[in-house]
Amino acid sequence: AAFIVFDDADIDEAVAAAMSSKFRNAGQTCVCADRFLVHESVEEEFISKFVEAAKELNVGAGSDESELSAAVQQISEKVTEAVDNGATILLGGNSLPSLGANFFEATILNTVDRASKLWRTETFGPVAAISAFSTEDEAIELANDTSSGLAAYVMTRDVGRIFRVTERLENGLVGVNEGVISSAYAPFGGVKESGLGREGSSMGIDEYIETKYVFLNH
């Protein structure tokens, strides 16, 4: 999922939403943000606060209270490739064999090559890839440049921009100034390779209903 931070966003609110969207369940939900698109004018402030917030996370077994479980498969290879292609590790970047085979540090990278596997594919792990943008059109183009289309996130205080951007994003779910957006009361589903149909809400019930058409000439 793409997470877009515009220049007029409340940065503290955006960081809180980013933490919820990226690191809940160790980054392994299907709506977790992977690609962070940050306007160049607020990039430094957002990154600084995001890194400081992520430093507070604890990595450990999921059975340990208040700790982050992070089962990992091939995340290390993606991070290594991204760094080889010019990305900068701002936090983490290493597996944690002392905890077991399936643990990886909360990781944030900047200047990630948009052709790298870390940027192009879903990671399902505690890794955030950041890239800066200049214009609204550029942000939307980059967010939509993927074969999946389940969720996206938009951070802005501009109401006009909210309507413009959410209309153009190719996603089934869009969170505005919020990082946890799914609910049993709302339709859940995506577009493109993220599938067809919806679960949740009254629309989810429709999948279990048989429609009968009766033509009556009386």
PDB file of C-alpha atoms in Angstrom:
ATOM      1  CA  ALA A   1       0.000   0.000   0.000  1.00  0.00           C
ATOM      2  CA  ALA A   2       1.128   3.548  -0.730  1.00  0.00           C
ATOM      3  CA  PHE A   3       1.212   6.079   2.110  1.00  0.00           C
ATOM      4  CA  ILE A   4       1.228   9.672   0.817  1.00  0.00           C
ATOM      5  CA  VAL A   5       2.277  12.580   3.029  1.00  0.00           C
ATOM      6  CA  PHE A   6       1.478  15.930   1.428  1.00  0.00           C
ATOM      7  CA  ASP A   7       3.123  19.248   2.311  1.00  0.00           C
ATOM      8  CA  ASP A   8       0.083  20.437   4.299  1.00  0.00           C
ATOM      9  CA  ALA A   9      -0.239  17.289   6.421  1.00  0.00           C
ATOM     10  CA  ASP A  10      -0.214  17.346  10.209  1.00  0.00           C
ATOM     11  CA  ILE A  11       3.153  15.608  10.552  1.00  0.00           C
ATOM     12  CA  ASP A  12       2.567  14.292  14.068  1.00  0.00           C
ATOM     13  CA  GLU A  13      -0.741  12.820  12.941  1.00  0.00           C
ATOM     14  CA  ALA A  14       0.924  11.392   9.829  1.00  0.00           C
ATOM     15  CA  VAL A  15       3.641   9.710  11.911  1.00  0.00           C
ATOM     16  CA  ALA A  16       1.072   8.183  14.271  1.00  0.00           C
ATOM     17  CA  ALA A  17      -0.877   6.863  11.270  1.00  0.00           C
ATOM     18  CA  ALA A  18       2.325   5.567   9.665  1.00  0.00           C
ATOM     19  CA  MET A  19       3.259   3.657  12.799  1.00  0.00           C
ATOM     20  CA  SER A  20      -0.180   2.036  12.939  1.00  0.00           C
ATOM     21  CA  SER A  21      -0.317   1.235   9.254  1.00  0.00           C
ATOM     22  CA  LYS A  22       3.264  -0.013   8.858  1.00  0.00           C
ATOM     23  CA  PHE A  23       4.137  -1.840  12.045  1.00  0.00           C
ATOM     24  CA  ARG A  24       0.914  -3.377  13.370  1.00  0.00           C
ATOM     25  CA  ASN A  25       1.181  -7.156  13.286  1.00  0.00           C
ATOM     26  CA  ALA A  26       4.855  -6.659  12.392  1.00  0.00           C
ATOM     27  CA  GLY A  27       3.873  -5.209   9.028  1.00  0.00           C
ATOM     28  CA  GLN A  28       2.202  -8.430   7.939  1.00  0.00           C
ATOM     29  CA  THR A  29      -1.396  -7.374   7.242  1.00  0.00           C
ATOM     30  CA  CYS A  30      -2.606  -7.067   3.670  1.00  0.00           C
ATOM     31  CA  VAL A  31      -3.307  -3.341   4.132  1.00  0.00           C
ATOM     32  CA  CYS A  32       0.024  -2.419   5.727  1.00  0.00           C
ATOM     33  CA  ALA A  33       1.775   0.527   4.088  1.00  0.00           C
ATOM     34  CA  ASP A  34       4.973  -0.398   2.225  1.00  0.00           C
ATOM     35  CA  ARG A  35       5.739   2.597  -0.024  1.00  0.00           C
ATOM     36  CA  PHE A  36       5.931   5.978   1.700  1.00  0.00           C
ATOM     37  CA  LEU A  37       5.658   8.935  -0.659  1.00  0.00           C
ATOM     38  CA  VAL A  38       6.601  12.106   1.207  1.00  0.00           C
ATOM     39  CA  HIS A  39       6.487  15.633  -0.198  1.00  0.00           C
ATOM     40  CA  GLU A  40       9.995  16.990  -0.438  1.00  0.00           C
ATOM     41  CA  SER A  41       9.197  20.037   1.703  1.00  0.00           C
ATOM     42  CA  VAL A  42       8.232  17.929   4.743  1.00  0.00           C
ATOM     43  CA  GLU A  43      10.458  14.926   4.064  1.00  0.00           C
ATOM     44  CA  GLU A  44      13.077  15.797   6.678  1.00  0.00           C
ATOM     45  CA  GLU A  45      10.556  16.465   9.470  1.00  0.00           C
ATOM     46  CA  PHE A  46       8.480  13.372   8.718  1.00  0.00           C
ATOM     47  CA  ILE A  47      11.488  11.065   8.502  1.00  0.00           C
ATOM     48  CA  SER A  48      13.018  12.391  11.718  1.00  0.00           C
ATOM     49  CA  LYS A  49       9.821  11.875  13.706  1.00  0.00           C
ATOM     50  CA  PHE A  50       9.034   8.543  12.036  1.00  0.00           C
ATOM     51  CA  VAL A  51      12.474   7.137  12.857  1.00  0.00           C
ATOM     52  CA  GLU A  52      12.253   8.306  16.481  1.00  0.00           C
ATOM     53  CA  ALA A  53       8.828   6.693  16.881  1.00  0.00           C
ATOM     54  CA  ALA A  54      10.005   3.425  15.330  1.00  0.00           C
ATOM     55  CA  LYS A  55      12.970   3.313  17.722  1.00  0.00           C
ATOM     56  CA  GLU A  56      10.473   2.773  20.548  1.00  0.00           C
ATOM     57  CA  LEU A  57       9.364  -0.581  19.128  1.00  0.00           C
ATOM     58  CA  ASN A  58      10.545  -3.772  20.827  1.00  0.00           C
ATOM     59  CA  VAL A  59      11.173  -6.913  18.831  1.00  0.00           C
ATOM     60  CA  GLY A  60      10.375 -10.244  20.440  1.00  0.00           C
ATOM     61  CA  ALA A  61       8.069 -13.233  20.545  1.00  0.00           C
ATOM     62  CA  GLY A  62       4.428 -12.404  19.997  1.00  0.00           C
ATOM     63  CA  SER A  63       3.574 -14.070  23.290  1.00  0.00           C
ATOM     64  CA  ASP A  64       5.613 -11.416  25.120  1.00  0.00           C
ATOM     65  CA  GLU A  65       3.405  -8.494  26.056  1.00  0.00           C
ATOM     66  CA  SER A  66       4.188  -5.113  24.473  1.00  0.00           C
ATOM     67  CA  GLU A  67       6.671  -6.591  22.023  1.00  0.00           C
ATOM     68  CA  LEU A  68       6.595  -6.729  18.256  1.00  0.00           C
ATOM     69  CA  SER A  69       6.568 -10.153  16.608  1.00  0.00           C
ATOM     70  CA  ALA A  70       8.224 -10.045  13.190  1.00  0.00           C
ATOM     71  CA  ALA A  71       8.256 -13.316  11.289  1.00  0.00           C
ATOM     72  CA  VAL A  72      10.441 -12.687   8.279  1.00  0.00           C
ATOM     73  CA  GLN A  73      10.939 -14.343   4.902  1.00  0.00           C
ATOM     74  CA  GLN A  74      13.394 -12.917   2.387  1.00  0.00           C
ATOM     75  CA  ILE A  75      13.185  -9.419   3.867  1.00  0.00           C
ATOM     76  CA  SER A  76      16.937  -9.258   4.347  1.00  0.00           C
ATOM     77  CA  GLU A  77      17.536  -9.872   0.635  1.00  0.00           C
ATOM     78  CA  LYS A  78      15.152  -7.062  -0.332  1.00  0.00           C
ATOM     79  CA  VAL A  79      16.837  -4.619   2.026  1.00  0.00           C
ATOM     80  CA  THR A  80      20.278  -5.588   0.750  1.00  0.00           C
ATOM     81  CA  GLU A  81      19.207  -5.106  -2.872  1.00  0.00           C
ATOM     82  CA  ALA A  82      17.678  -1.708  -2.062  1.00  0.00           C
ATOM     83  CA  VAL A  83      20.896  -0.560  -0.364  1.00  0.00           C
ATOM     84  CA  ASP A  84      22.972  -1.830  -3.286  1.00  0.00           C
ATOM     85  CA  ASN A  85      20.774   0.326  -5.545  1.00  0.00           C
ATOM     86  CA  GLY A  86      21.342   3.485  -3.521  1.00  0.00           C
ATOM     87  CA  ALA A  87      18.900   3.367  -0.594  1.00  0.00           C
ATOM     88  CA  THR A  88      19.969   4.670   2.795  1.00  0.00           C
ATOM     89  CA  ILE A  89      19.114   2.734   5.960  1.00  0.00           C
ATOM     90  CA  LEU A  90      17.824   5.173   8.585  1.00  0.00           C
ATOM     91  CA  LEU A  91      16.879   2.531  11.146  1.00  0.00           C
ATOM     92  CA  GLY A  92      17.373  -1.220  11.543  1.00  0.00           C
ATOM     93  CA  GLY A  93      18.191  -3.281   8.485  1.00  0.00           C
ATOM     94  CA  ASN A  94      19.251  -6.514  10.157  1.00  0.00           C
ATOM     95  CA  SER A  95      17.787  -9.865  11.062  1.00  0.00           C
ATOM     96  CA  LEU A  96      17.899 -10.871  14.728  1.00  0.00           C
ATOM     97  CA  PRO A  97      19.142 -14.472  14.894  1.00  0.00           C
ATOM     98  CA  SER A  98      19.568 -14.213  18.664  1.00  0.00           C
ATOM     99  CA  LEU A  99      15.765 -14.194  18.894  1.00  0.00           C
ATOM    100  CA  GLY A 100      15.219 -16.912  16.306  1.00  0.00           C
ATOM    101  CA  ALA A 101      15.116 -17.427  12.556  1.00  0.00           C
ATOM    102  CA  ASN A 102      12.018 -15.332  11.921  1.00  0.00           C
ATOM    103  CA  PHE A 103      12.856 -11.973  13.481  1.00  0.00           C
ATOM    104  CA  PHE A 104      13.868  -8.744  11.758  1.00  0.00           C
ATOM    105  CA  GLU A 105      14.436  -5.236  13.085  1.00  0.00           C
ATOM    106  CA  ALA A 106      11.930  -2.450  12.489  1.00  0.00           C
ATOM    107  CA  THR A 107      13.541  -0.885   9.421  1.00  0.00           C
ATOM    108  CA  ILE A 108      13.195   2.434   7.582  1.00  0.00           C
ATOM    109  CA  LEU A 109      15.002   3.249   4.330  1.00  0.00           C
ATOM    110  CA  ASN A 110      15.097   6.473   2.326  1.00  0.00           C
ATOM    111  CA  THR A 111      15.908   7.235  -1.338  1.00  0.00           C
ATOM    112  CA  VAL A 112      14.669   3.777  -2.328  1.00  0.00           C
ATOM    113  CA  ASP A 113      15.042   2.945  -6.014  1.00  0.00           C
ATOM    114  CA  ARG A 114      11.553   2.648  -7.470  1.00  0.00           C
ATOM    115  CA  ALA A 115      12.691  -0.328  -9.572  1.00  0.00           C
ATOM    116  CA  SER A 116      13.850  -2.359  -6.561  1.00  0.00           C
ATOM    117  CA  LYS A 117      11.939  -5.350  -5.230  1.00  0.00           C
ATOM    118  CA  LEU A 118      11.455  -3.534  -1.933  1.00  0.00           C
ATOM    119  CA  TRP A 119       9.508  -0.816  -3.763  1.00  0.00           C
ATOM    120  CA  ARG A 120       7.814  -2.936  -6.443  1.00  0.00           C
ATOM    121  CA  THR A 121       6.557  -5.858  -4.336  1.00  0.00           C
ATOM    122  CA  GLU A 122       4.686  -6.250  -1.061  1.00  0.00           C
ATOM    123  CA  THR A 123       7.034  -7.095   1.793  1.00  0.00           C
ATOM    124  CA  PHE A 124       4.718  -8.260   4.608  1.00  0.00           C
ATOM    125  CA  GLY A 125       7.322  -7.294   7.164  1.00  0.00           C
ATOM    126  CA  PRO A 126       8.453  -4.358   9.339  1.00  0.00           C
ATOM    127  CA  VAL A 127      10.199  -2.434   6.558  1.00  0.00           C
ATOM    128  CA  ALA A 128       9.202   1.060   5.369  1.00  0.00           C
ATOM    129  CA  ALA A 129      10.545   2.329   2.031  1.00  0.00           C
ATOM    130  CA  ILE A 130      10.515   6.119   1.549  1.00  0.00           C
ATOM    131  CA  SER A 131      10.755   8.201  -1.621  1.00  0.00           C
ATOM    132  CA  ALA A 132      10.161  11.941  -2.032  1.00  0.00           C
ATOM    133  CA  PHE A 133       7.801  13.575  -4.548  1.00  0.00           C
ATOM    134  CA  SER A 134       7.248  17.153  -5.761  1.00  0.00           C
ATOM    135  CA  THR A 135       3.696  17.428  -7.112  1.00  0.00           C
ATOM    136  CA  GLU A 136       0.272  15.974  -6.452  1.00  0.00           C
ATOM    137  CA  ASP A 137       0.166  14.397  -9.915  1.00  0.00           C
ATOM    138  CA  GLU A 138       3.531  12.733  -9.334  1.00  0.00           C
ATOM    139  CA  ALA A 139       2.380  11.280  -6.009  1.00  0.00           C
ATOM    140  CA  ILE A 140      -0.756   9.808  -7.547  1.00  0.00           C
ATOM    141  CA  GLU A 141       1.165   8.377 -10.506  1.00  0.00           C
ATOM    142  CA  LEU A 142       3.686   6.707  -8.201  1.00  0.00           C
ATOM    143  CA  ALA A 143       1.002   5.394  -5.862  1.00  0.00           C
ATOM    144  CA  ASN A 144      -0.901   3.820  -8.759  1.00  0.00           C
ATOM    145  CA  ASP A 145       2.232   2.332 -10.360  1.00  0.00           C
ATOM    146  CA  THR A 146       1.598  -1.168  -9.038  1.00  0.00           C
ATOM    147  CA  SER A 147      -0.351  -4.265 -10.018  1.00  0.00           C
ATOM    148  CA  SER A 148      -2.095  -4.392  -6.644  1.00  0.00           C
ATOM    149  CA  GLY A 149      -4.835  -2.073  -5.480  1.00  0.00           C
ATOM    150  CA  LEU A 150      -6.117  -2.911  -2.026  1.00  0.00           C
ATOM    151  CA  ALA A 151      -5.342   0.062   0.234  1.00  0.00           C
ATOM    152  CA  ALA A 152      -3.734   3.501   0.197  1.00  0.00           C
ATOM    153  CA  TYR A 153      -3.307   6.269   2.741  1.00  0.00           C
ATOM    154  CA  VAL A 154      -3.416  10.042   2.286  1.00  0.00           C
ATOM    155  CA  MET A 155      -2.211  12.608   4.813  1.00  0.00           C
ATOM    156  CA  THR A 156      -3.465  16.141   4.122  1.00  0.00           C
ATOM    157  CA  ARG A 157      -5.540  18.919   5.698  1.00  0.00           C
ATOM    158  CA  ASP A 158      -6.757  20.209   2.320  1.00  0.00           C
ATOM    159  CA  VAL A 159     -10.374  19.079   1.818  1.00  0.00           C
ATOM    160  CA  GLY A 160     -10.251  19.723  -1.927  1.00  0.00           C
ATOM    161  CA  ARG A 161      -7.120  17.601  -2.208  1.00  0.00           C
ATOM    162  CA  ILE A 162      -8.792  14.790  -0.232  1.00  0.00           C
ATOM    163  CA  PHE A 163     -11.533  14.510  -2.861  1.00  0.00           C
ATOM    164  CA  ARG A 164      -9.188  14.910  -5.835  1.00  0.00           C
ATOM    165  CA  VAL A 165      -6.642  12.357  -4.679  1.00  0.00           C
ATOM    166  CA  THR A 166      -8.989   9.702  -3.319  1.00  0.00           C
ATOM    167  CA  GLU A 167     -10.960   9.832  -6.575  1.00  0.00           C
ATOM    168  CA  ARG A 168      -7.845   9.153  -8.649  1.00  0.00           C
ATOM    169  CA  LEU A 169      -6.203   6.499  -6.467  1.00  0.00           C
ATOM    170  CA  GLU A 170      -6.678   2.988  -7.863  1.00  0.00           C
ATOM    171  CA  ASN A 171      -7.512   1.286  -4.574  1.00  0.00           C
ATOM    172  CA  GLY A 172     -10.527  -0.301  -2.956  1.00  0.00           C
ATOM    173  CA  LEU A 173      -9.772   1.278   0.434  1.00  0.00           C
ATOM    174  CA  VAL A 174      -8.328   4.711   1.186  1.00  0.00           C
ATOM    175  CA  GLY A 175      -7.522   6.035   4.646  1.00  0.00           C
ATOM    176  CA  VAL A 176      -7.382   9.801   5.088  1.00  0.00           C
ATOM    177  CA  ASN A 177      -5.315  10.971   8.080  1.00  0.00           C
ATOM    178  CA  GLU A 178      -5.702   7.516   9.635  1.00  0.00           C
ATOM    179  CA  GLY A 179      -3.603   4.364   9.615  1.00  0.00           C
ATOM    180  CA  VAL A 180      -6.156   1.737  10.711  1.00  0.00           C
ATOM    181  CA  ILE A 181      -9.087   1.807   8.322  1.00  0.00           C
ATOM    182  CA  SER A 182     -10.745  -1.620   8.036  1.00  0.00           C
ATOM    183  CA  SER A 183     -13.971  -2.422   9.892  1.00  0.00           C
ATOM    184  CA  ALA A 184     -16.642  -5.102   9.807  1.00  0.00           C
ATOM    185  CA  TYR A 185     -19.144  -2.357   9.005  1.00  0.00           C
ATOM    186  CA  ALA A 186     -17.325  -1.208   5.871  1.00  0.00           C
ATOM    187  CA  PRO A 187     -16.820  -2.976   2.528  1.00  0.00           C
ATOM    188  CA  PHE A 188     -13.329  -4.525   2.297  1.00  0.00           C
ATOM    189  CA  GLY A 189     -11.764  -5.352  -1.046  1.00  0.00           C
ATOM    190  CA  GLY A 190      -9.473  -4.111  -3.794  1.00  0.00           C
ATOM    191  CA  VAL A 191      -9.044  -3.543  -7.505  1.00  0.00           C
ATOM    192  CA  LYS A 192      -6.577  -4.759 -10.129  1.00  0.00           C
ATOM    193  CA  GLU A 193      -4.728  -7.889  -8.896  1.00  0.00           C
ATOM    194  CA  SER A 194      -6.077  -7.378  -5.370  1.00  0.00           C
ATOM    195  CA  GLY A 195      -9.230  -9.187  -6.409  1.00  0.00           C
ATOM    196  CA  LEU A 196     -12.923  -8.792  -7.085  1.00  0.00           C
ATOM    197  CA  GLY A 197     -15.895  -8.405  -4.762  1.00  0.00           C
ATOM    198  CA  ARG A 198     -16.175  -7.196  -1.189  1.00  0.00           C
ATOM    199  CA  GLU A 199     -16.404  -8.681   2.269  1.00  0.00           C
ATOM    200  CA  GLY A 200     -17.878  -6.874   5.241  1.00  0.00           C
ATOM    201  CA  SER A 201     -20.870  -4.503   5.289  1.00  0.00           C
ATOM    202  CA  SER A 202     -24.111  -5.282   3.478  1.00  0.00           C
ATOM    203  CA  MET A 203     -22.085  -5.651   0.261  1.00  0.00           C
ATOM    204  CA  GLY A 204     -20.302  -8.672   1.723  1.00  0.00           C
ATOM    205  CA  ILE A 205     -23.643 -10.362   2.376  1.00  0.00           C
ATOM    206  CA  ASP A 206     -24.519  -9.966  -1.302  1.00  0.00           C
ATOM    207  CA  GLU A 207     -21.918 -12.624  -2.143  1.00  0.00           C
ATOM    208  CA  TYR A 208     -24.124 -15.208  -0.386  1.00  0.00           C
ATOM    209  CA  ILE A 209     -27.396 -14.156  -1.998  1.00  0.00           C
ATOM    210  CA  GLU A 210     -28.919 -15.725  -5.105  1.00  0.00           C
ATOM    211  CA  THR A 211     -30.685 -13.215  -7.338  1.00  0.00           C
ATOM    212  CA  LYS A 212     -33.912 -14.331  -8.975  1.00  0.00           C
ATOM    213  CA  TYR A 213     -35.459 -12.481 -11.885  1.00  0.00           C
ATOM    214  CA  VAL A 214     -39.189 -12.991 -12.557  1.00  0.00           C
ATOM    215  CA  PHE A 215     -40.896 -11.614 -15.645  1.00  0.00           C
ATOM    216  CA  LEU A 216     -44.659 -11.550 -15.242  1.00  0.00           C
ATOM    217  CA  ASN A 217     -47.041 -10.961 -18.126  1.00  0.00           C
ATOM    218  CA  HIS A 218     -50.476 -10.796 -16.541  1.00  0.00           C
TER     219      HIS A 218
END
